[in-house]
PDB file of C-alpha atoms in Angstrom:
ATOM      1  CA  UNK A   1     122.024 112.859 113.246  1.00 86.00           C
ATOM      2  CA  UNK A   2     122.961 114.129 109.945  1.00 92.00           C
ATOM      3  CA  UNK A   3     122.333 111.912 106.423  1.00 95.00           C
ATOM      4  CA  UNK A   4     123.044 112.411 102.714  1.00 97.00           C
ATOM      5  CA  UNK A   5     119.878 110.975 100.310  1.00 97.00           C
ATOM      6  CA  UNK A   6     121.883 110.426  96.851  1.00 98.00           C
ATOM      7  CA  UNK A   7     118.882 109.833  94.324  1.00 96.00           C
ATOM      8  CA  UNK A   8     115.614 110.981  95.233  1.00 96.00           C
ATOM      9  CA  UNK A   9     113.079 108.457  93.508  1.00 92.00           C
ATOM     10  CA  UNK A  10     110.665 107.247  95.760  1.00 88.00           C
ATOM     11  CA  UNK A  11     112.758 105.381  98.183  1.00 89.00           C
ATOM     12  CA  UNK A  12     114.812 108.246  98.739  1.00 92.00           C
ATOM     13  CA  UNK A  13     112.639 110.766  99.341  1.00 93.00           C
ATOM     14  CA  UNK A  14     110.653 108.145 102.080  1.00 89.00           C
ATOM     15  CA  UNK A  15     113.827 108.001 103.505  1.00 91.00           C
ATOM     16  CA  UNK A  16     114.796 111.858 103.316  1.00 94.00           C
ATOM     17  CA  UNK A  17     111.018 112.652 104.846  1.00 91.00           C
ATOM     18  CA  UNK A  18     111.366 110.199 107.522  1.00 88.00           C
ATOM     19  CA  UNK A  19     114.417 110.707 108.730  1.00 89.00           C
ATOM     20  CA  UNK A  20     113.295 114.799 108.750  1.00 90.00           C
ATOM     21  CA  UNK A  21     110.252 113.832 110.581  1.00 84.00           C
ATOM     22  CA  UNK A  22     112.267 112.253 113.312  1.00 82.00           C
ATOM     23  CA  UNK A  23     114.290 115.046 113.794  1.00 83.00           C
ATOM     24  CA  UNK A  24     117.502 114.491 112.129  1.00 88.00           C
ATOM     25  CA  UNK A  25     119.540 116.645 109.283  1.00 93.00           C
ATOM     26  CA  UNK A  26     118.684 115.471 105.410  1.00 95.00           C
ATOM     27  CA  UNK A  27     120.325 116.970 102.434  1.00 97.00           C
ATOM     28  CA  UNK A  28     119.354 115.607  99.231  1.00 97.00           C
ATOM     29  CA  UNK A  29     120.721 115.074  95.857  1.00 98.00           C
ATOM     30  CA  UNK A  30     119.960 114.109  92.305  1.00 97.00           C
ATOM     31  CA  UNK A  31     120.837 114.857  89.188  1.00 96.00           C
ATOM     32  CA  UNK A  32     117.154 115.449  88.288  1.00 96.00           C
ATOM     33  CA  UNK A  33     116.052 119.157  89.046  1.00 97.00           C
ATOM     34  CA  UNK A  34     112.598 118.236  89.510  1.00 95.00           C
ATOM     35  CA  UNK A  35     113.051 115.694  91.880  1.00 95.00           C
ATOM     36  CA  UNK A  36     115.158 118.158  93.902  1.00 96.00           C
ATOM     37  CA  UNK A  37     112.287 121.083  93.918  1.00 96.00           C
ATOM     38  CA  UNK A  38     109.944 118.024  95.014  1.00 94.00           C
ATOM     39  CA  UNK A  39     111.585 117.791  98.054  1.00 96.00           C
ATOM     40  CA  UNK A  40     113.631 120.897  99.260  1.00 92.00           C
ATOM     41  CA  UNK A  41     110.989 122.760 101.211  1.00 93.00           C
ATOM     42  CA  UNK A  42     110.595 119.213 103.473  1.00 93.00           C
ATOM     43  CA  UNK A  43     114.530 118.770 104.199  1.00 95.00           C
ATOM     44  CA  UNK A  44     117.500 120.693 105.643  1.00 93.00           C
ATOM     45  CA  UNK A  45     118.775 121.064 101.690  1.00 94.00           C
ATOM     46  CA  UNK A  46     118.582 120.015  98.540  1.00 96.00           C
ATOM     47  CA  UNK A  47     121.050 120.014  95.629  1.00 97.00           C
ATOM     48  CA  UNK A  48     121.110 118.995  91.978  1.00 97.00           C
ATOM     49  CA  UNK A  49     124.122 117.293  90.675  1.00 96.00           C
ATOM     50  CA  UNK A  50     125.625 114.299  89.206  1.00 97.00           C
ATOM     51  CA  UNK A  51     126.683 111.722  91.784  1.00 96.00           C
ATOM     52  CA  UNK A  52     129.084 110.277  89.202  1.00 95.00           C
ATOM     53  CA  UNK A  53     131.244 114.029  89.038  1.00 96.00           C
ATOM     54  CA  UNK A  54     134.204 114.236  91.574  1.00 94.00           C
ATOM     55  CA  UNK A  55     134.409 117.837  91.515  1.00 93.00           C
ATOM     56  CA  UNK A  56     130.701 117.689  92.041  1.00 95.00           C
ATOM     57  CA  UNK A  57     130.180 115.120  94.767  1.00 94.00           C
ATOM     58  CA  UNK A  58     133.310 116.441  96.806  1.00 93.00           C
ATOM     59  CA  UNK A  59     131.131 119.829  97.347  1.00 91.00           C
ATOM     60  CA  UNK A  60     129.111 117.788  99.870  1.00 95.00           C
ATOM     61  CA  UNK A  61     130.180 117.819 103.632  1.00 95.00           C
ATOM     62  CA  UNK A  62     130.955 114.190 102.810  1.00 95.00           C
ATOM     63  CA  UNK A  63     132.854 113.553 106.310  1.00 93.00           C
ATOM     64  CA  UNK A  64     130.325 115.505 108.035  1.00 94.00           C
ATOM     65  CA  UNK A  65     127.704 113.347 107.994  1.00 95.00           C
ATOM     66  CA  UNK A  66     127.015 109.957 110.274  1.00 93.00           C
ATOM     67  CA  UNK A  67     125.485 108.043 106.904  1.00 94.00           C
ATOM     68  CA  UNK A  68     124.938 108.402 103.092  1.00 96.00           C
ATOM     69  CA  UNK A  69     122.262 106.810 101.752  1.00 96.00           C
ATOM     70  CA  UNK A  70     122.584 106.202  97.944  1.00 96.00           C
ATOM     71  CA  UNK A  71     118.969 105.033  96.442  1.00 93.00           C
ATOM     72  CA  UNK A  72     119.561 104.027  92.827  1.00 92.00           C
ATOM     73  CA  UNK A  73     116.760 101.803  91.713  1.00 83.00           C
ATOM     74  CA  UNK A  74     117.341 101.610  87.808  1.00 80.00           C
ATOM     75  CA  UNK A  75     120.682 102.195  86.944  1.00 80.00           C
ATOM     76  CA  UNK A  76     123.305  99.594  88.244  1.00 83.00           C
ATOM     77  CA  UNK A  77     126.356 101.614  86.726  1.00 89.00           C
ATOM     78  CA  UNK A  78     125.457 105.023  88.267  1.00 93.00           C
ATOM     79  CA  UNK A  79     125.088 103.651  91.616  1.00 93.00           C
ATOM     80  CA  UNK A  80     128.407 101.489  91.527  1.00 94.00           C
ATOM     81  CA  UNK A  81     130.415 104.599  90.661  1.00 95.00           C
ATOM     82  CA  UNK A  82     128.920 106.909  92.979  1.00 97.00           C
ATOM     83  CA  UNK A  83     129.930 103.932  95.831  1.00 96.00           C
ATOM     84  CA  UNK A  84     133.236 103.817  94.541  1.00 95.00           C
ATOM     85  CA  UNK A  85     133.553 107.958  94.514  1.00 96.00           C
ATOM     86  CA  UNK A  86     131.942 108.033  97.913  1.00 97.00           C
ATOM     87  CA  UNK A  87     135.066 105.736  98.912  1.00 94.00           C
ATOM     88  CA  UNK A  88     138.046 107.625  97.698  1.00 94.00           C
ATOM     89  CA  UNK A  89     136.893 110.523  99.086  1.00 94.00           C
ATOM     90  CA  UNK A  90     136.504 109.370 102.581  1.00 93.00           C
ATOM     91  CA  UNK A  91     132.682 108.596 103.378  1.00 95.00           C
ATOM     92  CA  UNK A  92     133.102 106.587 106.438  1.00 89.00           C
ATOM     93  CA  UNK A  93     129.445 104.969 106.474  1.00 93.00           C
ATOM     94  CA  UNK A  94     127.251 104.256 102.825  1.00 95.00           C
ATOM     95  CA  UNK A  95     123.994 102.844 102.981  1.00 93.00           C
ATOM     96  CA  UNK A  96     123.260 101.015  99.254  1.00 94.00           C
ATOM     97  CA  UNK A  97     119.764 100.007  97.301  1.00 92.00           C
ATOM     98  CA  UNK A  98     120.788  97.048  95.404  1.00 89.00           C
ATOM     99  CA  UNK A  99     118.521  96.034  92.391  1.00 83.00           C
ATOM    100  CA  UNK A 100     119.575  92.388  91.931  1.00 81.00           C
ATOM    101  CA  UNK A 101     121.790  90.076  94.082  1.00 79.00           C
ATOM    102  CA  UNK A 102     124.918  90.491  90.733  1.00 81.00           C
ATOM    103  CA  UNK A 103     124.680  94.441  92.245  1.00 87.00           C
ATOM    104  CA  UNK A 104     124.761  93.289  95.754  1.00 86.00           C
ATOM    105  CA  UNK A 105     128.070  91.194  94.893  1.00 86.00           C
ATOM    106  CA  UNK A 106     129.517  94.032  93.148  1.00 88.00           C
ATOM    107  CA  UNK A 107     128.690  96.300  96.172  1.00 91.00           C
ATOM    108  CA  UNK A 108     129.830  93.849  98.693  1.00 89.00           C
ATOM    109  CA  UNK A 109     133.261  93.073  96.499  1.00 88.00           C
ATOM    110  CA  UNK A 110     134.128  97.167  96.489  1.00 88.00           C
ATOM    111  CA  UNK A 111     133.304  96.943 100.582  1.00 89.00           C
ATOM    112  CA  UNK A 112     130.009  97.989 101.156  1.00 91.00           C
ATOM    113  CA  UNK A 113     128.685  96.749 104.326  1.00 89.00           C
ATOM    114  CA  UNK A 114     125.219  98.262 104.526  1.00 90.00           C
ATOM    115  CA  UNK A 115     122.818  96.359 102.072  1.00 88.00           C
ATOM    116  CA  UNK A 116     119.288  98.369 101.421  1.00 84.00           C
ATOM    117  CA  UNK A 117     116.787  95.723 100.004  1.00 79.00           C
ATOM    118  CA  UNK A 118     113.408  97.276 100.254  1.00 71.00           C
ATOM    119  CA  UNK A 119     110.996  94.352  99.578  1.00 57.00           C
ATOM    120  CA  UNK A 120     112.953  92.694 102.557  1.00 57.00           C
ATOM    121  CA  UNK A 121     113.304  95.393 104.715  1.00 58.00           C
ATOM    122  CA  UNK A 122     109.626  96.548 104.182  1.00 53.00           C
ATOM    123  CA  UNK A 123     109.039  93.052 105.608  1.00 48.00           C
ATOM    124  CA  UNK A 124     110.894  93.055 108.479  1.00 51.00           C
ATOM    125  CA  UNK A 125     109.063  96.219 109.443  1.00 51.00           C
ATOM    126  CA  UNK A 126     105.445  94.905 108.932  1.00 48.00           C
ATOM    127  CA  UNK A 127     106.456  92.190 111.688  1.00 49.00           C
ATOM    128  CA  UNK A 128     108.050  95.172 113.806  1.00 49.00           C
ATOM    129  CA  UNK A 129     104.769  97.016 113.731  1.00 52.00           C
ATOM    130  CA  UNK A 130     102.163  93.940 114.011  1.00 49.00           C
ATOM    131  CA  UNK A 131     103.928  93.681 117.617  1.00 46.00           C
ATOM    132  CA  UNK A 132     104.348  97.203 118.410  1.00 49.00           C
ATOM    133  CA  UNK A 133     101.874  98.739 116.427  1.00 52.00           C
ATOM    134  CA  UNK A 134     102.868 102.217 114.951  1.00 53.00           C
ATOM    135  CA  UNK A 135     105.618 102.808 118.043  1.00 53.00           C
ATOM    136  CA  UNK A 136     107.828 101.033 116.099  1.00 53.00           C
ATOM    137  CA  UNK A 137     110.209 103.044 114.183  1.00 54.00           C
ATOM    138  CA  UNK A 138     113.129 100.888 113.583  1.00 59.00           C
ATOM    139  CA  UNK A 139     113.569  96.830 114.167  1.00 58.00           C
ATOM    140  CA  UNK A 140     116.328  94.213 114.287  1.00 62.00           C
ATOM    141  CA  UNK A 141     116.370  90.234 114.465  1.00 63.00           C
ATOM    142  CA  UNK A 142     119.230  89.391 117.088  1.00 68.00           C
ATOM    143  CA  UNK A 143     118.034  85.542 117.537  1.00 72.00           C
ATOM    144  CA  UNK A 144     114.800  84.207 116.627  1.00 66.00           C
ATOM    145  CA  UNK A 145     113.140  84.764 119.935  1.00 76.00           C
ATOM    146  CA  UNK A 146     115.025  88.058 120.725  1.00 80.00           C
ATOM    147  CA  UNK A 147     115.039  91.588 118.958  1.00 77.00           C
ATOM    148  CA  UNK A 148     116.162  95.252 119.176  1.00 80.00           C
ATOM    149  CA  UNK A 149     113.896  97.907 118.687  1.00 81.00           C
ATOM    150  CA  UNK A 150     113.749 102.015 118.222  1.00 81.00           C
ATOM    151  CA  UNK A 151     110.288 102.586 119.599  1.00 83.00           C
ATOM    152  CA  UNK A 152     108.310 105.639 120.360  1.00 85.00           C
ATOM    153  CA  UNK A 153     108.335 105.997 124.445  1.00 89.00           C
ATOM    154  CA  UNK A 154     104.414 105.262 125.299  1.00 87.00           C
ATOM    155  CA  UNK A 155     103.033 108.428 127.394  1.00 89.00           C
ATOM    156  CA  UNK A 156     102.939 106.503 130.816  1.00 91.00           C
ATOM    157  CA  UNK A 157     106.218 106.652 130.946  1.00 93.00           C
ATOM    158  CA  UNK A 158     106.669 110.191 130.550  1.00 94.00           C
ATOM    159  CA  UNK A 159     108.375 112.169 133.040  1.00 96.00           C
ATOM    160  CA  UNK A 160     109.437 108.977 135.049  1.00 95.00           C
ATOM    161  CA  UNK A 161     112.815 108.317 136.387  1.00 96.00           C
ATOM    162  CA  UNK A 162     114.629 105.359 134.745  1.00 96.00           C
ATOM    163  CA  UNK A 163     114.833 103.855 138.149  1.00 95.00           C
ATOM    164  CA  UNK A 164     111.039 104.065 138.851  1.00 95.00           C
ATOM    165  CA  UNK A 165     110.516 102.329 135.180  1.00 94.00           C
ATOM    166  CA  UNK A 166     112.854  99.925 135.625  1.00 94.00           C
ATOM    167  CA  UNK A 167     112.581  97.674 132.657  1.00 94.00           C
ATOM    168  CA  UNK A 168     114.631  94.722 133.362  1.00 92.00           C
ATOM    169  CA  UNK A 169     112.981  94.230 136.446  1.00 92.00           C
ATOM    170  CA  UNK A 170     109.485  94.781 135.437  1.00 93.00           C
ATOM    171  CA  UNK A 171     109.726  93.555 131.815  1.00 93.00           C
ATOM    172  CA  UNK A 172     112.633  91.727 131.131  1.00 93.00           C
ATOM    173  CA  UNK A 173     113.477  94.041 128.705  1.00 92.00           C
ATOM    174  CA  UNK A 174     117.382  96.472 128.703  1.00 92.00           C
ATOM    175  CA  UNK A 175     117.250  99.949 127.705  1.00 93.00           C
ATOM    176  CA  UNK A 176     120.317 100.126 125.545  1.00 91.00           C
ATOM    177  CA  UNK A 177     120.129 103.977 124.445  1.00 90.00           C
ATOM    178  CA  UNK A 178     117.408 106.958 124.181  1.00 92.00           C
ATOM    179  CA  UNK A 179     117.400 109.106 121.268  1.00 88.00           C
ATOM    180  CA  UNK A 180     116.497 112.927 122.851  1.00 90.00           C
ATOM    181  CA  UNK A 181     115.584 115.778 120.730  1.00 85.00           C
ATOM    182  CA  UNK A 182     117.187 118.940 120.594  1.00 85.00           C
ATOM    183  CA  UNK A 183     117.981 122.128 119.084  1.00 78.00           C
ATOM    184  CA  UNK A 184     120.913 123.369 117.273  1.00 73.00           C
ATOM    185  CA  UNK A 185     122.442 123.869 114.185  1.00 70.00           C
ATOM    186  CA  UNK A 186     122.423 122.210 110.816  1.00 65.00           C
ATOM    187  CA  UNK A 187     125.141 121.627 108.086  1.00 64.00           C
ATOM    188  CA  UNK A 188     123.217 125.077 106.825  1.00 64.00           C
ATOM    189  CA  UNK A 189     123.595 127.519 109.922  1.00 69.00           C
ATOM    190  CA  UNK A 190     120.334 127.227 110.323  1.00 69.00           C
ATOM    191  CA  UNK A 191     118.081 126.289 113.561  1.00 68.00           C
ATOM    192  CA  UNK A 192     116.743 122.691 113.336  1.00 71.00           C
ATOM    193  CA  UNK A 193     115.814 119.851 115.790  1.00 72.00           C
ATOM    194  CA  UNK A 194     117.840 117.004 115.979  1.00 75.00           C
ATOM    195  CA  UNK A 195     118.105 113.302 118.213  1.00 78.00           C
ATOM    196  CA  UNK A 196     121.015 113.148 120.331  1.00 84.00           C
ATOM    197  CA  UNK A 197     121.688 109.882 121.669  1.00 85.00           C
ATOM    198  CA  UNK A 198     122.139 109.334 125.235  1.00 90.00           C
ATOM    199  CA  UNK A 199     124.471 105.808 125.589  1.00 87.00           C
ATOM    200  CA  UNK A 200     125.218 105.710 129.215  1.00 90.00           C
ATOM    201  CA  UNK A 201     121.621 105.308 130.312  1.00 93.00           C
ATOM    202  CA  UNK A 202     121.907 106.244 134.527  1.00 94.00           C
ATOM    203  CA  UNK A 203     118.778 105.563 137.386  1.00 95.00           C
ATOM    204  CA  UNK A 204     117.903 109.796 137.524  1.00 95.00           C
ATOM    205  CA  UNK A 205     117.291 110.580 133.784  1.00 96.00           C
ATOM    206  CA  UNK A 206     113.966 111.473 133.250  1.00 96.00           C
ATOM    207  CA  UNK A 207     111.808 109.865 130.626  1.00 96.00           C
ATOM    208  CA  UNK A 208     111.018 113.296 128.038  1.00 95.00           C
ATOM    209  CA  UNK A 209     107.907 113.658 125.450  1.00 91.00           C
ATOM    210  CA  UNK A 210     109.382 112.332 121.987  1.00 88.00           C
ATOM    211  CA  UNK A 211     112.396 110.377 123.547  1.00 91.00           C
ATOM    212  CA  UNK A 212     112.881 107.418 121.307  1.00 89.00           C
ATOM    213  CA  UNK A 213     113.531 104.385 123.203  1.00 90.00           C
ATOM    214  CA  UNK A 214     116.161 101.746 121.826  1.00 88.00           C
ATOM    215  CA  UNK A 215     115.575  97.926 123.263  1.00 90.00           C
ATOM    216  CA  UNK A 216     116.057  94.526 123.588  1.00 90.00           C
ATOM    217  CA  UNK A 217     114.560  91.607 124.590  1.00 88.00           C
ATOM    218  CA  UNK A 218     112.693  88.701 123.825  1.00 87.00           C
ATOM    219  CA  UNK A 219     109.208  89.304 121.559  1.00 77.00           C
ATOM    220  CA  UNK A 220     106.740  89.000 123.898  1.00 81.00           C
ATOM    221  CA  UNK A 221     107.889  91.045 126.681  1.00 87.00           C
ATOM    222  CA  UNK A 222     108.487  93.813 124.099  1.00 81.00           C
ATOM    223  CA  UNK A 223     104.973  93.587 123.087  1.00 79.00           C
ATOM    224  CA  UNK A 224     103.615  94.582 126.470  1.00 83.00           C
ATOM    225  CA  UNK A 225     106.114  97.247 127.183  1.00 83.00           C
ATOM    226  CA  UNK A 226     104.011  98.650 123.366  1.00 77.00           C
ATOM    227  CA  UNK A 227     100.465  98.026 125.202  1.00 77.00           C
ATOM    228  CA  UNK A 228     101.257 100.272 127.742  1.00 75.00           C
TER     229      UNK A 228
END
């Protein structure tokens, strides 16, 4: 997958590394030169300029990209009118930091949908990895008993058929997709690795070394599917 970082403070460049590490496309941006040289021998790119400057910001392969995170953590005003920028020039998906819950109205009453809170959300991933342990990469509360998780496949399952796993039967637990990693091109030209993500999950795919594993089902069950 392929991500915009706007602001590269330390939230964004977590974000920018991780999402590198897991094999998808990062280009980041901030108006600070230093912060950009911090980070551009880790990423696919990185660019210096002033979210806030139409001619700038409509440089970036805006509708190329699945997401664009924007990582503000000081300055309310900046990050407001690089949301509403973002907008009128067509970025379909926007990820937002908000610094106070009067930001988070404001964000929510120009129609952005995807709320970062990182206190919270570095919450909800200490409970994902006290039951998974570090295979958890990504978690989600769908009821209180039941949750969806990205994990990392554990190496017994490597190289096994999906019918011969056969989670529901021998876990209770659905496979709802499998992130794969590839090779191709980035937003660059350039050769990188990337997760594709296989939806229509069939009995004869094979289980490969660094598939990511997104699933769902109730706590406990997912717990011993991480044991393995």
């Amino acid at each position: 997958m392929k991500y915009i970082v706007i602001g590269l403070g330390s939230l964004g460049r977590e974000i920018a590394n991780y999402q590198t590490k897991i094999g998808n496309e990062v280009i980041g941006v901030d108006i600070n030169m230093r912060q950009v040289e911090s980070i551009k021998s880790n990423i696919a790119g990185a660019i210096c300029l002033d979210s806030t400057d139409q001619e700038a910001i409509n440089a970036l392969p805006i509708k190329e990209v699945d997401a664009i995170f924007i990582t503000y953590g000081k300055d309310f005003g900046i990050s407001v009118q690089t949301v509403a920028l973002l907008k009128s020039l067509g970025a379909a998906r926007m990820i937002v930091r908000t610094i106070s819950s009067i930001h988070e109205t404001v964000l929510r009453s120009i129609g952005v949908r995807e709320i970062m809170t990182p206190e919270r959300d570095f919450a909800a991933m200490y409970v994902a990895q006290t039951i998974l342990g570090d295979r958890a990469l990504q978690w989600d509360r769908i009821t209180d008993t039941h949750h969806l998780y990205k994990m990392k496949t554990p190496e017994v399952l490597i190289d096994q058929s999906i019918e011969t796993i056969n989670l529901e039967e021998n876990f209770n637990i659905r496979l709802v997709a499998i992130e794969r990693l590839i090779e191709g091109k980035n937003l660059l030209g350039m050769t990188q690795k990337r997760y594709e993500v296989i939806n229509h999950i069939t009995n004869d795919i094979l289980i490969q070394p660094n598939d990511l594993l997104l699933v769902f089902g109730k706590t406990e069950d997912l717990r011993k599917l991480a044991s393995l």
